[in-house]
Short mmCIF file of C-alpha atoms in Angstrom, two decimals:
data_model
loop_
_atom_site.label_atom_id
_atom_site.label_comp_id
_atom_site.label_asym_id
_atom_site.label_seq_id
_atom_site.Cartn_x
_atom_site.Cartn_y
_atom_site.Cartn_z
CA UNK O 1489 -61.10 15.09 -23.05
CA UNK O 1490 -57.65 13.48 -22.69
CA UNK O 1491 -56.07 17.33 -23.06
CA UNK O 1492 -58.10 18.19 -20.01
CA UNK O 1493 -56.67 14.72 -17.87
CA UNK O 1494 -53.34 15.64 -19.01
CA UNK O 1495 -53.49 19.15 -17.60
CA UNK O 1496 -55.24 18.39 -14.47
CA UNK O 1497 -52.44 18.10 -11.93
CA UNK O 1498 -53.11 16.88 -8.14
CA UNK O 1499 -53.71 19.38 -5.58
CA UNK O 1500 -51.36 18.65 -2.27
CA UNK O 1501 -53.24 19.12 0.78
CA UNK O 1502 -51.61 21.37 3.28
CA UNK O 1503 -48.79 20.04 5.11
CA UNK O 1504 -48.11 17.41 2.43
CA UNK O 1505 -45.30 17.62 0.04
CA UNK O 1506 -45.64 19.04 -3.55
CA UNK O 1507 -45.46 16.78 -6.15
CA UNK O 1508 -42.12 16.44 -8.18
CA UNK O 1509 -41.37 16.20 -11.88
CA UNK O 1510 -38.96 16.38 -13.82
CA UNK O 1511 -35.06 15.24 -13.69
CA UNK O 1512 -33.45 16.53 -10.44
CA UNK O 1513 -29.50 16.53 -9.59
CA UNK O 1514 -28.43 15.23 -6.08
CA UNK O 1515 -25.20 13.92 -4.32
CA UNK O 1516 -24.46 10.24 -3.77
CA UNK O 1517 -23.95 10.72 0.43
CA UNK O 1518 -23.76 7.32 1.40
CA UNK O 1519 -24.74 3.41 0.70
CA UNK O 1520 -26.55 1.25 2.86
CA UNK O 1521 -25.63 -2.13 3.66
CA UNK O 1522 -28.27 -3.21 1.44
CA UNK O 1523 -27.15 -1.29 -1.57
CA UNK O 1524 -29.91 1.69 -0.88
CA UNK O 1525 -27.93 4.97 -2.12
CA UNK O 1526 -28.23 7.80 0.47
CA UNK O 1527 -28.81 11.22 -1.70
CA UNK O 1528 -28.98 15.32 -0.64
CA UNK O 1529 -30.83 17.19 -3.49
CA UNK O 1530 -32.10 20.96 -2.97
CA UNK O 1531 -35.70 20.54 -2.72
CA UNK O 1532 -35.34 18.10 0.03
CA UNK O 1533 -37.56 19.33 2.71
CA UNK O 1534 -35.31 17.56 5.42
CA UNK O 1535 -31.61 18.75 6.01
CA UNK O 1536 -31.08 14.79 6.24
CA UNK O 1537 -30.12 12.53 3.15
CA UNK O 1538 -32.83 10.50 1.62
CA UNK O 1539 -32.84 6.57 1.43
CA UNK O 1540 -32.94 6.08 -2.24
CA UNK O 1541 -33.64 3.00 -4.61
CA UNK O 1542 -31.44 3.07 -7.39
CA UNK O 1543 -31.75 1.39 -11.07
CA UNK O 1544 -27.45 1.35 -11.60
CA UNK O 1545 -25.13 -0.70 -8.99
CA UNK O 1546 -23.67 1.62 -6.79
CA UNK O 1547 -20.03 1.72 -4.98
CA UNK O 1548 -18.55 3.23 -2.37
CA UNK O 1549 -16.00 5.24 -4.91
CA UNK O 1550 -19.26 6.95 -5.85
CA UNK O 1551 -19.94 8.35 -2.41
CA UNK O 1552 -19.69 12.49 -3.59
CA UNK O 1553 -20.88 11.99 -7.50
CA UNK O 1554 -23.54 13.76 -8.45
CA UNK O 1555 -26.77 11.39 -9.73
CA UNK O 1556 -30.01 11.97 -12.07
CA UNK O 1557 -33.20 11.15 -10.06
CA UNK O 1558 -36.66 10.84 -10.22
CA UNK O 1559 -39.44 10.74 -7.61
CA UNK O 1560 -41.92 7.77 -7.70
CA UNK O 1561 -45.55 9.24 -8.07
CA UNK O 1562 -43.81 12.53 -7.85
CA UNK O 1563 -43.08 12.45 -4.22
CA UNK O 1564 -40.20 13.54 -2.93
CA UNK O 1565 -39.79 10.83 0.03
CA UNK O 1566 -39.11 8.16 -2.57
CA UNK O 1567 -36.16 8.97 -4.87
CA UNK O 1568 -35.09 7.01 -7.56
CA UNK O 1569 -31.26 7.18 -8.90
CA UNK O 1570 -31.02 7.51 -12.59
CA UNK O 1571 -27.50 7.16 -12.72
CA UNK O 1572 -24.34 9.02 -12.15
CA UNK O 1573 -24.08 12.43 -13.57
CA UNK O 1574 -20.99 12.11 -16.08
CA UNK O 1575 -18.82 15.02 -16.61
CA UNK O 1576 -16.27 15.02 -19.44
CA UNK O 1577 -13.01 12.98 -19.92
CA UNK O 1578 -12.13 13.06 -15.57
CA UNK O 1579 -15.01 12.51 -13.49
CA UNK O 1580 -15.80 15.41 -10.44
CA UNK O 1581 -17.12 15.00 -7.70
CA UNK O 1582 -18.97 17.75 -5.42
CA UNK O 1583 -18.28 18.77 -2.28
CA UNK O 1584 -20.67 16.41 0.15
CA UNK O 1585 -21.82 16.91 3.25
CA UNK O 1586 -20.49 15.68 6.96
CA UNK O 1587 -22.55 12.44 6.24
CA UNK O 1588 -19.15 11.53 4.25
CA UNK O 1589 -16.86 10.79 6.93
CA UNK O 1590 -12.88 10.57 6.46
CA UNK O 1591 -13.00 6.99 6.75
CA UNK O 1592 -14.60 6.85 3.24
CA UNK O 1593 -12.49 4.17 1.30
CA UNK O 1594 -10.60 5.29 -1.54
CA UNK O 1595 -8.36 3.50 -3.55
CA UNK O 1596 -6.55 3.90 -6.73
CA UNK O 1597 -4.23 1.27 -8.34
CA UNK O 1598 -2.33 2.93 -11.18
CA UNK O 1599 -1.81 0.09 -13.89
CA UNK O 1600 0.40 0.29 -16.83
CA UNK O 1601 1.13 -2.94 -18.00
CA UNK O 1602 4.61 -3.13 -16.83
CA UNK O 1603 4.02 -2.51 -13.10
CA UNK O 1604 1.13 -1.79 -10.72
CA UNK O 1605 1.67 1.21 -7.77
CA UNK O 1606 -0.58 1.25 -4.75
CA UNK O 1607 0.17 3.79 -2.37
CA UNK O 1608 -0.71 4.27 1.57
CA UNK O 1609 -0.38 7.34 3.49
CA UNK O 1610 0.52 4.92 6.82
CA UNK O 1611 1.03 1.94 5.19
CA UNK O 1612 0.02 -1.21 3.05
CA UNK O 1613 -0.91 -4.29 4.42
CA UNK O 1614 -1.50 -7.62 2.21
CA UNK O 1615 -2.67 -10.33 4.28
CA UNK O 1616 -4.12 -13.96 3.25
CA UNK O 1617 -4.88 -16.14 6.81
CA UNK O 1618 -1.74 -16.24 8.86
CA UNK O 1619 0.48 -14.52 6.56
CA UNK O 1620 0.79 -10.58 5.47
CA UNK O 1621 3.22 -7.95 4.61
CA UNK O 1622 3.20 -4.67 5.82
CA UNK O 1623 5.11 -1.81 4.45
CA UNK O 1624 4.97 1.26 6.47
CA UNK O 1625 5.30 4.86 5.93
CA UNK O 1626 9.31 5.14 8.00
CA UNK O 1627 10.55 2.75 5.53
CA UNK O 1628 9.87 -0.54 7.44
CA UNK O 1629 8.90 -3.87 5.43
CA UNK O 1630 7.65 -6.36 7.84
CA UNK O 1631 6.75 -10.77 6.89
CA UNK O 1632 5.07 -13.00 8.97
CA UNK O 1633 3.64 -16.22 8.22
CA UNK O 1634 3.63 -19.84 9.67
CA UNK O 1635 6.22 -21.12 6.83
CA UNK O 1636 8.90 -18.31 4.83
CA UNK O 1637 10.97 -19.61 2.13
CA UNK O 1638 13.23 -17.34 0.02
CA UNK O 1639 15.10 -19.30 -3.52
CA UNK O 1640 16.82 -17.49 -5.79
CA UNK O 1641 18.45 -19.13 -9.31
CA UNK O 1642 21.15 -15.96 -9.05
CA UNK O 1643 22.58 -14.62 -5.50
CA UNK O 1644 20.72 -14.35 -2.81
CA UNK O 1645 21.82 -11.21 -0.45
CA UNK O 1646 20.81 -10.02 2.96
CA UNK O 1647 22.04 -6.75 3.60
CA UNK O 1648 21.57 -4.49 6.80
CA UNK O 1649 23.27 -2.09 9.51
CA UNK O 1650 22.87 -5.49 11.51
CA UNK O 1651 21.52 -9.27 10.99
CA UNK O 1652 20.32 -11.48 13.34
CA UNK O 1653 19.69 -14.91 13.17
CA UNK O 1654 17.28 -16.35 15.96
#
C-alpha cells in the first residue's frame, strides 16, 4: 500500500506547470531589498528571473554565482536557494543575464598583513560627515574637512610645481 502512494505522482492539469523534483542549478540575477534572491534556471517557463526565498544570507558579490535550488511542493513559481554552487579553490561565476547591470558593486581589498590596496578605475573616495579624501584616476589627491591638522615628530615637507597659501 505505501509502494503504491509513493509511486502515485500528481497529474498537472493543462495549462498548469509540471511539478519539479530534484536539485536544479540556476544563476543568482539579483537581490531584493528584502534579501529575496532573484534566480534564471532552464526550466523556467518565463524568460524573467524568479523571486526566490533562500535558506543562506545572500550578497551582492554573489550576483552571477550559480545556486542549488529546490521548488516548494514541486512548483516551479516558488524556488528555494540551497546555497551557492562551489567550484574548486577560485570561485566562477557564469555569464548572467542583462538583469545584472554594470552598476553591480564589486569590490576587492587585497590584504596581506603589511598593507591593504583598494583600487578605483575613476577614483576612491573615503568620506566620514564633512570630511573625505578623494584620489582620482590623473593623479589628483584632494582633503576637505571643517578642521585639517598635519604633525610630524621628523620633517614635515610640502613639495609642488607651486604652493599657495590662502
Amino acid at each position: 500500500m505505501l509502494r503504491g502512494e509513493l509511486e502515485r505522482k500528481p497529474v498537472p492539469k493543462r495549462g498548469e506547470a509540471s511539478p519539479m523534483s530534484g536539485l536544479v542549478l540556476g544563476v543568482l540575477t539579483g537581490i531584493e531589498n528584502q534579501g529575496q534572491g532573484l534566480v534564471a534556471f532552464d526550466t523556467s517557463s518565463v524568460n524573467m528571473p524568479a523571486r526566490a526565498r533562500t535558506i543562506t544570507p545572500l550578497t551582492r558579490q554573489d550576483i552571477g554565482r550559480q545556486v542549488c535550488l529546490m521548488f516548494e511542493h514541486g512548483d516551479p513559481t516558488m524556488p528555494v536557494i540551497l546555497g551557492l554552487l562551489h567550484i574548486g579553490v577560485d570561485q566562477t561565476s557564469v555569464p548572467v543575464n542583462e538583469q545584472v547591470t554594470s552598476s553591480t558593486i564589486q569590490i576587492e581589498a587585497k590584504i596581506d598583513g603589511e598593507r591593504v590596496l583598494l583600487e578605483g578605475h575613476k577614483e576612491i573616495v573615503l568620506k566620514c560627515g564633512k570630511a573625505s579624501i578623494t584620489l582620482t584616476h590623473d593623479g589628483k589627491i584632494l582633503v576637505r574637512g571643517t578642521y585639517l591638522s598635519s604633525r610630524s615628530t621628523g620633517p614635515n615637507l610640502i613639495k609642488g610645481g607651486s604652493v599657495q597659501l590662502n
